[in-house]
Coordinates of C-alpha atoms and ligand atoms in Angstrom, one line a residue:
I1 CA 48.7 -2.6 -33.4
Q2 CA 47.4 -2.9 -36.9
T3 CA 50.6 -1.6 -38.5
I4 CA 52.7 -4.5 -37.1
P5 CA 53.6 -6.9 -40.0
S6 CA 51.3 -9.8 -39.8
E7 CA 53.9 -12.5 -40.4
V8 CA 56.1 -11.4 -37.6
H9 CA 53.8 -10.4 -34.8
R10 CA 50.2 -11.0 -35.7
P11 CA 47.6 -9.8 -33.3
C12 CA 45.7 -12.9 -32.6
S13 CA 42.8 -12.6 -30.3
V14 CA 40.4 -10.6 -28.3
M15 CA 41.3 -10.7 -24.6
L16 CA 38.0 -11.2 -22.8
L17 CA 38.2 -10.4 -19.2
V18 CA 35.4 -11.8 -17.0
N19 CA 34.7 -10.8 -13.4
P20 CA 32.9 -14.0 -12.2
H21 CA 31.5 -12.2 -9.2
S22 CA 30.0 -9.2 -10.9
G23 CA 26.2 -8.7 -10.9
K24 CA 24.5 -11.8 -9.6
G25 CA 27.7 -13.8 -9.9
Q26 CA 26.7 -15.3 -13.2
A27 CA 28.9 -13.5 -15.6
L28 CA 30.7 -16.6 -16.8
S29 CA 27.5 -18.6 -17.3
L30 CA 25.9 -15.7 -19.1
F31 CA 28.9 -15.5 -21.4
T32 CA 28.9 -19.2 -22.2
G33 CA 25.1 -19.2 -22.5
H34 CA 24.6 -16.1 -24.7
V35 CA 27.7 -14.8 -26.3
Q36 CA 30.4 -17.5 -26.8
R37 CA 28.7 -19.2 -29.7
M38 CA 27.9 -15.9 -31.3
L39 CA 31.6 -14.9 -31.2
N40 CA 32.6 -18.3 -32.6
E41 CA 30.2 -18.2 -35.4
A42 CA 31.3 -14.7 -36.3
G43 CA 34.9 -15.8 -36.3
V44 CA 36.0 -13.7 -33.4
P45 CA 38.8 -15.6 -31.6
H46 CA 38.9 -14.8 -27.9
T47 CA 40.8 -15.8 -24.9
L48 CA 39.0 -15.8 -21.6
V49 CA 40.7 -14.4 -18.6
I50 CA 38.8 -14.9 -15.4
T51 CA 39.8 -12.2 -12.8
E52 CA 40.7 -13.5 -9.4
R53 CA 40.5 -10.3 -7.4
Q54 CA 40.0 -6.6 -7.6
N55 CA 42.7 -4.9 -9.6
H56 CA 43.8 -8.1 -11.3
A57 CA 42.6 -6.8 -14.6
R58 CA 44.3 -3.5 -14.0
E59 CA 47.6 -5.1 -13.3
L60 CA 47.3 -7.6 -16.3
V61 CA 46.6 -4.8 -18.7
R62 CA 49.4 -2.6 -17.3
E63 CA 51.9 -5.3 -18.1
A64 CA 50.4 -7.0 -21.1
D65 CA 52.1 -7.2 -24.5
L66 CA 49.3 -5.3 -26.3
S67 CA 50.6 -6.2 -29.8
Q68 CA 49.1 -9.7 -29.0
W69 CA 45.6 -8.4 -28.6
E70 CA 43.2 -7.1 -31.1
A71 CA 40.9 -5.7 -28.5
L72 CA 40.3 -5.8 -24.8
V73 CA 36.8 -6.7 -23.9
I74 CA 35.3 -7.0 -20.5
M75 CA 32.3 -9.1 -19.4
S76 CA 31.3 -7.5 -16.1
G77 CA 29.9 -4.3 -14.8
D78 CA 31.5 -0.9 -15.4
G79 CA 33.9 -1.5 -12.6
L80 CA 36.1 -3.9 -14.6
L81 CA 36.3 -1.5 -17.6
F82 CA 37.4 1.2 -15.1
E83 CA 40.3 -1.1 -14.1
V84 CA 41.2 -1.7 -17.8
V85 CA 41.2 2.0 -18.7
N86 CA 43.3 2.9 -15.7
G87 CA 45.7 0.0 -16.3
L88 CA 46.2 1.3 -19.9
M89 CA 46.7 4.9 -18.7
E90 CA 49.3 3.8 -16.1
R91 CA 51.6 2.4 -18.8
E92 CA 54.6 4.4 -20.0
D93 CA 53.2 3.9 -23.6
W94 CA 49.7 5.1 -22.5
E95 CA 49.3 7.2 -25.6
E96 CA 49.5 4.1 -27.9
A97 CA 48.0 1.7 -25.3
I98 CA 44.8 3.7 -25.0
Q99 CA 44.2 3.3 -28.7
T100 CA 43.5 -0.4 -28.1
P101 CA 39.9 -1.0 -29.0
L102 CA 37.9 -1.7 -25.9
G103 CA 34.6 -3.6 -25.7
I104 CA 32.0 -4.2 -23.0
L105 CA 29.5 -7.1 -22.5
P106 CA 27.1 -6.4 -19.6
G107 CA 27.6 -9.0 -16.9
G108 CA 27.4 -6.8 -13.8
S109 CA 24.7 -5.0 -11.8
G110 CA 25.9 -1.6 -13.0
N111 CA 26.0 -1.8 -16.9
A112 CA 25.8 1.9 -17.7
L113 CA 28.3 1.9 -20.6
A114 CA 26.6 -1.1 -22.2
A115 CA 23.2 0.5 -21.9
S116 CA 24.7 3.7 -23.4
I117 CA 26.2 2.0 -26.5
H118 CA 23.0 0.0 -27.0
H119 CA 21.1 3.4 -26.9
Y120 CA 23.6 5.0 -29.3
S121 CA 23.0 2.1 -31.7
G122 CA 19.4 3.5 -32.1
A123 CA 17.7 0.4 -30.7
Q124 CA 14.8 0.4 -28.3
P125 CA 15.7 0.1 -24.6
V126 CA 16.2 -3.4 -23.3
S127 CA 17.8 -4.9 -20.2
S128 CA 19.5 -8.0 -18.8
E129 CA 20.1 -10.8 -21.3
E130 CA 18.6 -8.9 -24.1
L131 CA 21.1 -6.1 -23.5
L132 CA 23.9 -8.7 -23.4
V133 CA 22.9 -10.2 -26.7
S134 CA 22.7 -6.7 -28.3
C135 CA 26.2 -5.9 -27.1
G136 CA 27.4 -9.3 -28.3
F137 CA 26.2 -8.4 -31.8
L138 CA 27.9 -5.0 -31.6
L139 CA 31.1 -6.9 -30.6
C140 CA 30.8 -9.3 -33.6
K141 CA 30.3 -6.3 -36.0
G142 CA 33.4 -4.8 -34.4
L143 CA 33.1 -1.2 -35.5
V144 CA 35.3 1.1 -33.4
S145 CA 34.4 4.6 -32.4
R146 CA 36.1 7.2 -30.3
M147 CA 35.1 7.6 -26.7
D148 CA 35.6 10.5 -24.3
L149 CA 37.6 10.0 -21.1
A150 CA 37.8 12.4 -18.2
S151 CA 40.9 12.9 -16.2
V152 CA 40.0 13.1 -12.5
H153 CA 42.3 14.6 -9.9
L154 CA 41.9 13.6 -6.3
G155 CA 43.6 15.9 -3.9
S156 CA 43.0 15.2 -0.3
S157 CA 46.7 16.0 0.0
P158 CA 47.4 18.9 -2.3
S159 CA 51.2 18.3 -2.3
S160 CA 50.7 14.8 -3.9
P161 CA 47.7 14.9 -6.1
T162 CA 46.7 11.7 -7.7
R163 CA 44.8 11.2 -11.0
L164 CA 42.7 8.5 -12.6
F165 CA 40.7 8.2 -15.8
S166 CA 37.0 7.8 -16.1
F167 CA 34.7 6.9 -19.0
L168 CA 31.3 7.3 -17.4
S169 CA 30.6 9.4 -14.3
L170 CA 31.7 11.3 -11.2
A171 CA 29.2 11.3 -8.4
W172 CA 28.8 12.8 -5.0
G173 CA 25.8 12.9 -2.6
F174 CA 22.7 10.9 -3.2
V175 CA 23.8 9.0 -6.3
A176 CA 27.2 8.0 -4.8
D177 CA 25.6 6.9 -1.5
V178 CA 23.1 4.7 -3.4
D179 CA 25.9 3.2 -5.5
V180 CA 27.8 2.1 -2.4
E181 CA 24.8 1.2 -0.1
S182 CA 23.2 -0.9 -2.9
E183 CA 26.3 -3.1 -3.0
K184 CA 24.5 -5.4 -0.5
Y185 CA 21.6 -5.9 -3.0
R186 CA 23.8 -6.9 -5.9
H187 CA 22.1 -10.3 -6.0
V188 CA 19.1 -8.6 -7.5
G189 CA 21.1 -7.3 -10.4
A190 CA 20.3 -3.9 -11.9
A191 CA 17.3 -3.5 -9.6
R192 CA 19.8 -2.8 -6.8
F193 CA 19.8 0.9 -7.7
T194 CA 16.0 1.1 -7.5
M195 CA 16.1 -0.5 -4.1
G196 CA 19.0 1.6 -3.0
T197 CA 17.2 4.8 -4.2
L198 CA 14.1 4.0 -2.1
V199 CA 16.1 3.3 1.0
R200 CA 18.2 6.5 0.6
L201 CA 15.0 8.5 0.0
A202 CA 13.7 7.5 3.4
S203 CA 16.9 9.0 5.0
L204 CA 17.4 11.9 2.6
R205 CA 20.2 14.2 3.7
V206 CA 22.0 17.4 2.6
Y207 CA 25.6 17.3 1.4
K208 CA 27.7 20.5 1.9
G209 CA 30.4 21.6 -0.4
R210 CA 31.5 24.0 -3.1
L211 CA 31.0 23.3 -6.8
A212 CA 32.5 25.1 -9.7
Y213 CA 32.7 24.4 -13.4
L214 CA 33.9 25.7 -16.7
P215 CA 30.9 26.0 -19.0
V216 CA 31.2 24.9 -22.6
D217 CA 30.2 28.4 -23.8
K218 CA 33.2 29.9 -22.0
V219 CA 35.6 27.6 -23.9
D220 CA 33.7 28.2 -27.2
G221 CA 33.8 32.0 -26.4
A222 CA 37.5 31.8 -26.0
E223 CA 37.7 30.4 -29.6
E224 CA 35.8 33.5 -30.8
D225 CA 38.2 35.7 -28.9
G226 CA 40.9 34.4 -31.1
Q227 CA 42.3 31.7 -28.8
S228 CA 42.6 28.4 -30.4
P229 CA 40.5 25.5 -29.2
V230 CA 42.1 22.9 -27.0
S231 CA 42.4 19.7 -28.9
L232 CA 43.7 16.3 -27.7
E233 CA 46.8 16.7 -29.8
E234 CA 47.6 20.0 -28.1
M235 CA 47.0 18.7 -24.7
T236 CA 49.3 15.7 -25.2
S237 CA 53.0 16.3 -25.3
V238 CA 53.4 14.0 -28.4
S239 CA 50.6 13.9 -30.9
P240 CA 49.0 10.5 -30.9
Q241 CA 48.7 8.7 -34.3
R242 CA 45.0 9.3 -35.2
Q243 CA 43.2 6.3 -36.4
P244 CA 40.4 6.6 -38.9
P245 CA 37.1 7.4 -37.0
S246 CA 35.9 3.9 -37.4
S247 CA 37.4 0.7 -38.6
A248 CA 36.3 -2.9 -38.6
F249 CA 38.6 -4.7 -36.2
C250 CA 37.3 -8.2 -37.0
S251 CA 38.0 -8.4 -40.6
S252 CA 39.3 -11.8 -41.5
T253 CA 42.7 -10.5 -42.6
L254 CA 43.4 -9.1 -39.2
L255 CA 42.2 -11.9 -37.0
C256 CA 43.7 -15.4 -36.9
R257 CA 41.6 -18.3 -35.8
P258 CA 42.7 -20.3 -32.7
S259 CA 44.2 -23.5 -33.8
K260 CA 46.9 -25.8 -32.4
D261 CA 49.7 -24.1 -34.3
S262 CA 48.3 -20.6 -34.5
P263 CA 50.4 -17.8 -33.0
C264 CA 47.8 -17.7 -30.2
Q265 CA 49.5 -20.7 -28.7
N266 CA 52.4 -18.7 -27.4
A267 CA 53.6 -17.9 -23.9
A268 CA 51.3 -15.0 -23.3
Y269 CA 48.3 -17.1 -24.3
H270 CA 49.3 -19.9 -21.8
T271 CA 50.0 -17.5 -19.0
F272 CA 46.5 -16.0 -19.4
H273 CA 44.9 -19.4 -20.0
N274 CA 46.4 -20.9 -16.9
S275 CA 45.0 -18.1 -14.8
C276 CA 41.5 -19.1 -15.9
Y277 CA 39.3 -21.2 -13.8
S278 CA 41.7 -20.9 -10.9
N279 CA 39.3 -18.7 -9.0
K280 CA 39.0 -18.9 -5.3
A281 CA 35.5 -18.7 -3.7
F282 CA 34.4 -15.1 -3.5
K283 CA 34.2 -13.6 -0.1
V284 CA 32.1 -10.5 0.2
K285 CA 34.4 -7.9 1.8
K286 CA 34.4 -4.2 2.1
R287 CA 35.8 -2.7 -1.1
E288 CA 38.9 -0.6 -0.8
P289 CA 38.7 2.8 -2.5
M290 CA 40.2 2.5 -6.0
S291 CA 43.7 3.7 -6.0
A292 CA 44.8 6.5 -8.3
N293 CA 47.8 7.0 -10.5
A294 CA 50.4 8.9 -8.4
T295 CA 53.0 9.1 -11.2
L296 CA 50.6 11.1 -13.4
T297 CA 51.2 9.5 -16.8
G298 CA 48.7 10.7 -19.4
P299 CA 48.0 14.0 -21.1
P300 CA 48.3 17.3 -19.3
D301 CA 45.1 18.8 -18.1
S302 CA 45.3 22.3 -19.6
L303 CA 41.9 23.5 -18.1
L304 CA 42.8 22.7 -14.5
V305 CA 44.9 24.5 -11.9
P306 CA 46.2 22.8 -8.8
L307 CA 43.5 22.0 -6.2
D308 CA 45.0 24.2 -3.6
Q309 CA 44.6 27.3 -5.9
P310 CA 41.3 29.0 -6.6
V311 CA 39.5 28.1 -9.9
P312 CA 40.3 30.3 -12.9
S313 CA 38.2 33.5 -13.2
D314 CA 36.2 32.2 -16.2
W315 CA 34.8 29.4 -14.2
V316 CA 31.3 29.5 -12.7
V317 CA 31.2 29.1 -8.9
V318 CA 27.8 27.7 -7.9
P319 CA 26.4 30.1 -5.2
E320 CA 24.6 27.4 -3.2
E321 CA 26.6 25.2 -0.9
D322 CA 23.9 22.7 0.1
F323 CA 23.2 19.9 -2.3
V324 CA 21.3 16.6 -2.5
L325 CA 23.4 15.3 -5.4
M326 CA 26.1 16.2 -7.9
L327 CA 26.4 14.0 -11.0
A328 CA 28.8 14.5 -13.9
M329 CA 28.2 12.2 -16.8
Y330 CA 30.0 11.7 -20.1
Q331 CA 27.7 8.9 -21.5
S332 CA 24.0 8.7 -21.6
H333 CA 23.2 6.1 -19.0
L334 CA 23.9 5.9 -15.4
A335 CA 22.5 2.4 -15.2
E336 CA 20.5 0.1 -17.5
N337 CA 17.3 2.0 -16.6
L338 CA 18.7 5.4 -15.7
Y339 CA 18.9 7.6 -18.8
A340 CA 20.6 10.4 -16.9
A341 CA 22.3 12.5 -19.7
P342 CA 19.9 12.3 -22.7
D343 CA 22.0 14.7 -24.9
S344 CA 25.3 12.8 -24.4
T345 CA 27.0 11.1 -27.2
L346 CA 30.1 8.8 -27.1
D347 CA 32.6 11.5 -28.0
D348 CA 30.9 14.9 -27.7
G349 CA 33.8 16.1 -25.5
L350 CA 31.4 17.2 -22.9
I351 CA 30.7 16.7 -19.2
H352 CA 27.0 16.7 -18.6
L353 CA 26.7 18.2 -15.1
I354 CA 23.6 17.7 -13.1
Y355 CA 23.1 18.9 -9.6
V356 CA 20.2 19.0 -7.3
R357 CA 20.0 21.8 -4.6
A358 CA 18.9 21.1 -1.1
G359 CA 15.3 21.8 -0.3
I360 CA 13.8 19.4 -2.8
S361 CA 11.1 17.2 -1.3
R362 CA 11.3 13.4 -1.2
T363 CA 8.3 13.2 -3.6
A364 CA 10.0 15.6 -6.1
L365 CA 13.2 13.7 -5.9
L366 CA 11.4 10.4 -6.5
R367 CA 9.6 11.9 -9.4
L368 CA 13.0 13.0 -10.8
F369 CA 14.4 9.4 -10.6
L370 CA 11.2 8.0 -12.2
A371 CA 11.5 10.6 -15.0
M372 CA 15.2 9.6 -15.5
E373 CA 14.1 6.1 -16.6
K374 CA 12.6 7.8 -19.7
G375 CA 15.2 10.6 -19.8
T376 CA 12.6 13.3 -19.3
H377 CA 13.9 14.6 -16.0
L378 CA 15.6 17.7 -17.5
A379 CA 12.3 18.8 -19.1
N380 CA 10.5 18.4 -15.8
N381 CA 11.0 22.0 -14.7
C382 CA 12.2 21.0 -11.3
P383 CA 13.3 24.2 -9.7
H384 CA 16.0 22.4 -7.6
L385 CA 17.6 20.7 -10.6
V386 CA 20.4 22.4 -12.6
Y387 CA 21.9 21.0 -15.8
A388 CA 25.0 22.4 -17.5
R389 CA 27.3 21.3 -20.3
V390 CA 30.9 21.8 -19.1
R391 CA 34.5 20.9 -19.9
A392 CA 35.8 20.8 -16.4
L393 CA 34.6 21.0 -12.8
R394 CA 35.7 21.1 -9.3
L395 CA 34.0 19.8 -6.1
E396 CA 35.2 20.6 -2.6
P397 CA 33.1 18.7 -0.1
Y398 CA 32.9 20.3 3.4
S399 CA 31.6 17.5 5.4
P400 CA 34.6 15.4 6.7
K401 CA 33.1 12.1 5.7
G402 CA 31.3 11.0 2.6
V403 CA 31.4 9.1 -0.6
I404 CA 32.6 10.0 -4.1
T405 CA 32.4 7.5 -6.9
V406 CA 34.1 7.5 -10.3
D407 CA 32.4 5.1 -12.8
G408 CA 30.5 3.7 -9.9
E409 CA 33.7 2.9 -8.0
V410 CA 34.5 4.4 -4.6
V411 CA 37.5 6.7 -4.7
E412 CA 39.3 8.6 -2.0
Y413 CA 37.0 11.2 -0.4
G414 CA 38.0 14.9 -0.6
P415 CA 38.4 17.7 -3.1
V416 CA 38.2 16.5 -6.7
Q417 CA 38.4 18.0 -10.1
A418 CA 38.0 16.7 -13.6
Q419 CA 38.5 17.7 -17.2
V420 CA 37.2 15.9 -20.3
H421 CA 39.5 14.7 -23.0
G422 CA 37.4 14.3 -26.2
G423 CA 37.6 11.0 -28.0
M424 CA 40.7 9.8 -26.2
A425 CA 39.8 6.1 -26.1
R426 CA 38.4 3.7 -28.7
L427 CA 35.3 1.6 -28.1
I428 CA 33.7 -1.2 -30.1
T429 CA 30.1 0.1 -30.7
R430 CA 27.3 0.6 -33.2
Ligands
ADP501 P1 29.1 -4.8 -10.8 O1 28.4 -4.0 -11.8 O2 28.3 -6.0 -10.4 O3 29.5 -4.0 -9.6 P2 31.8 -4.6 -11.6 O4 32.5 -5.0 -12.9 O5 31.6 -3.1 -11.4 O6 30.5 -5.4 -11.4 O7 32.8 -5.1 -10.5 C1 32.6 -4.9 -9.1 C2 34.0 -4.8 -8.5 O8 34.6 -6.0 -8.4 C3 34.9 -3.8 -9.2 O9 35.5 -3.0 -8.2 C4 36.0 -4.7 -9.8 O10 37.2 -4.0 -9.8 C5 36.0 -5.8 -8.8 N1 36.5 -7.1 -9.3 C6 36.9 -7.5 -10.5 N2 37.2 -8.8 -10.5 C7 37.0 -9.3 -9.3 C8 37.2 -10.6 -8.7 N3 37.5 -11.6 -9.4 N4 36.8 -10.7 -7.4 C9 36.4 -9.6 -6.7 N5 36.2 -8.4 -7.2 C10 36.5 -8.2 -8.5
MG502 MG1 30.1 -1.5 -10.7

């Protein structure tokens, strides 16, 4: 984007996608009340796009002329960023498209990525409006860092596997159930997960399945054996143009200010602007599972074999088949107050895998979740909890019905596998 000559095709604005129904349904008023003036004073021109329905943002981003946009920022929960990431990865020019700087302003009930980037900035934990203001500042500073993505294969039909991209988490069992069941408490905001956890604890159950993973050590060991490490460049068929690790996107030379005759007043701008404020009243309806990318654009997953074949011999197959939860995280926070993967950084190229074996008591599980608020759960010596740093994993649930979530969004239930792609996306942070 930044190499396009400015006279001809100047990138002009930040596209700011707002899901008006996320969280308590106040994302738009939170934006106008806490962030808009900040952005104006910092000279960050932005165009508001109010989403009208699920997948609206995904479709917009899939079709958008990205040379018009300096960055794509969402004001919502993690679900809207999930749409944006997948919209970008479904494009034919995905390799370039995924280099578009992304940003997040917490306006939902699940603001895990926002909480993670606030945490990475070194600041003390905050929530709600304070978290929003913190992320607003980060957006104004506009420093861009690399962020890991995971490629997730869903294979309920092995002959036609589908794939999607994830920036946060893959969950099954207790955590995934809480995510879905707590939808009905979304009016309480981030507290929905606490309420959901308490309700689920009362009806604690066991989830059966087979879990396998490729530990980091195995990949590192392969390096020592003389095999070269797998880099993003090698995994992609054409090497992406690497950007410097961090660059200010909001320098005055790059951004134009919105004015009557600025290039922002073009067709694309009007199209988006016209779609604003035309929102229909929100009807609460059952959410459809997020669809995956059947055409498989994106980088090849060199660590994975097809789901109908056994995992490679250097993978660890977990001996137990009875679980309470499986949680794979690539960022530190699972929610504003759930510091689930304390070691995780934005682009460590790792999947932080946590699973809890069946047999844990309700009290011990509650203790784990309380410890997770401080990020001390891994040091708790809970005999049922296992933590591993992995590059790839596979889960084959045995029970015919259940819930799997990716970035907090329900996906098709069935066998699933994932591999991390280190630093594949770019995020406005720090
Ligand atoms: P929250 O954290 O409150 O759940 P999300 O950003 O995760 O907020 O959004 C919740 C869901 O709403 C996501 O599945 C997202 O794709 C979907 N969505 C986005 N825009 C709209 C809209 N205008 N109306 C209804 N659903 C939407
Ligand atoms: Mg969500």
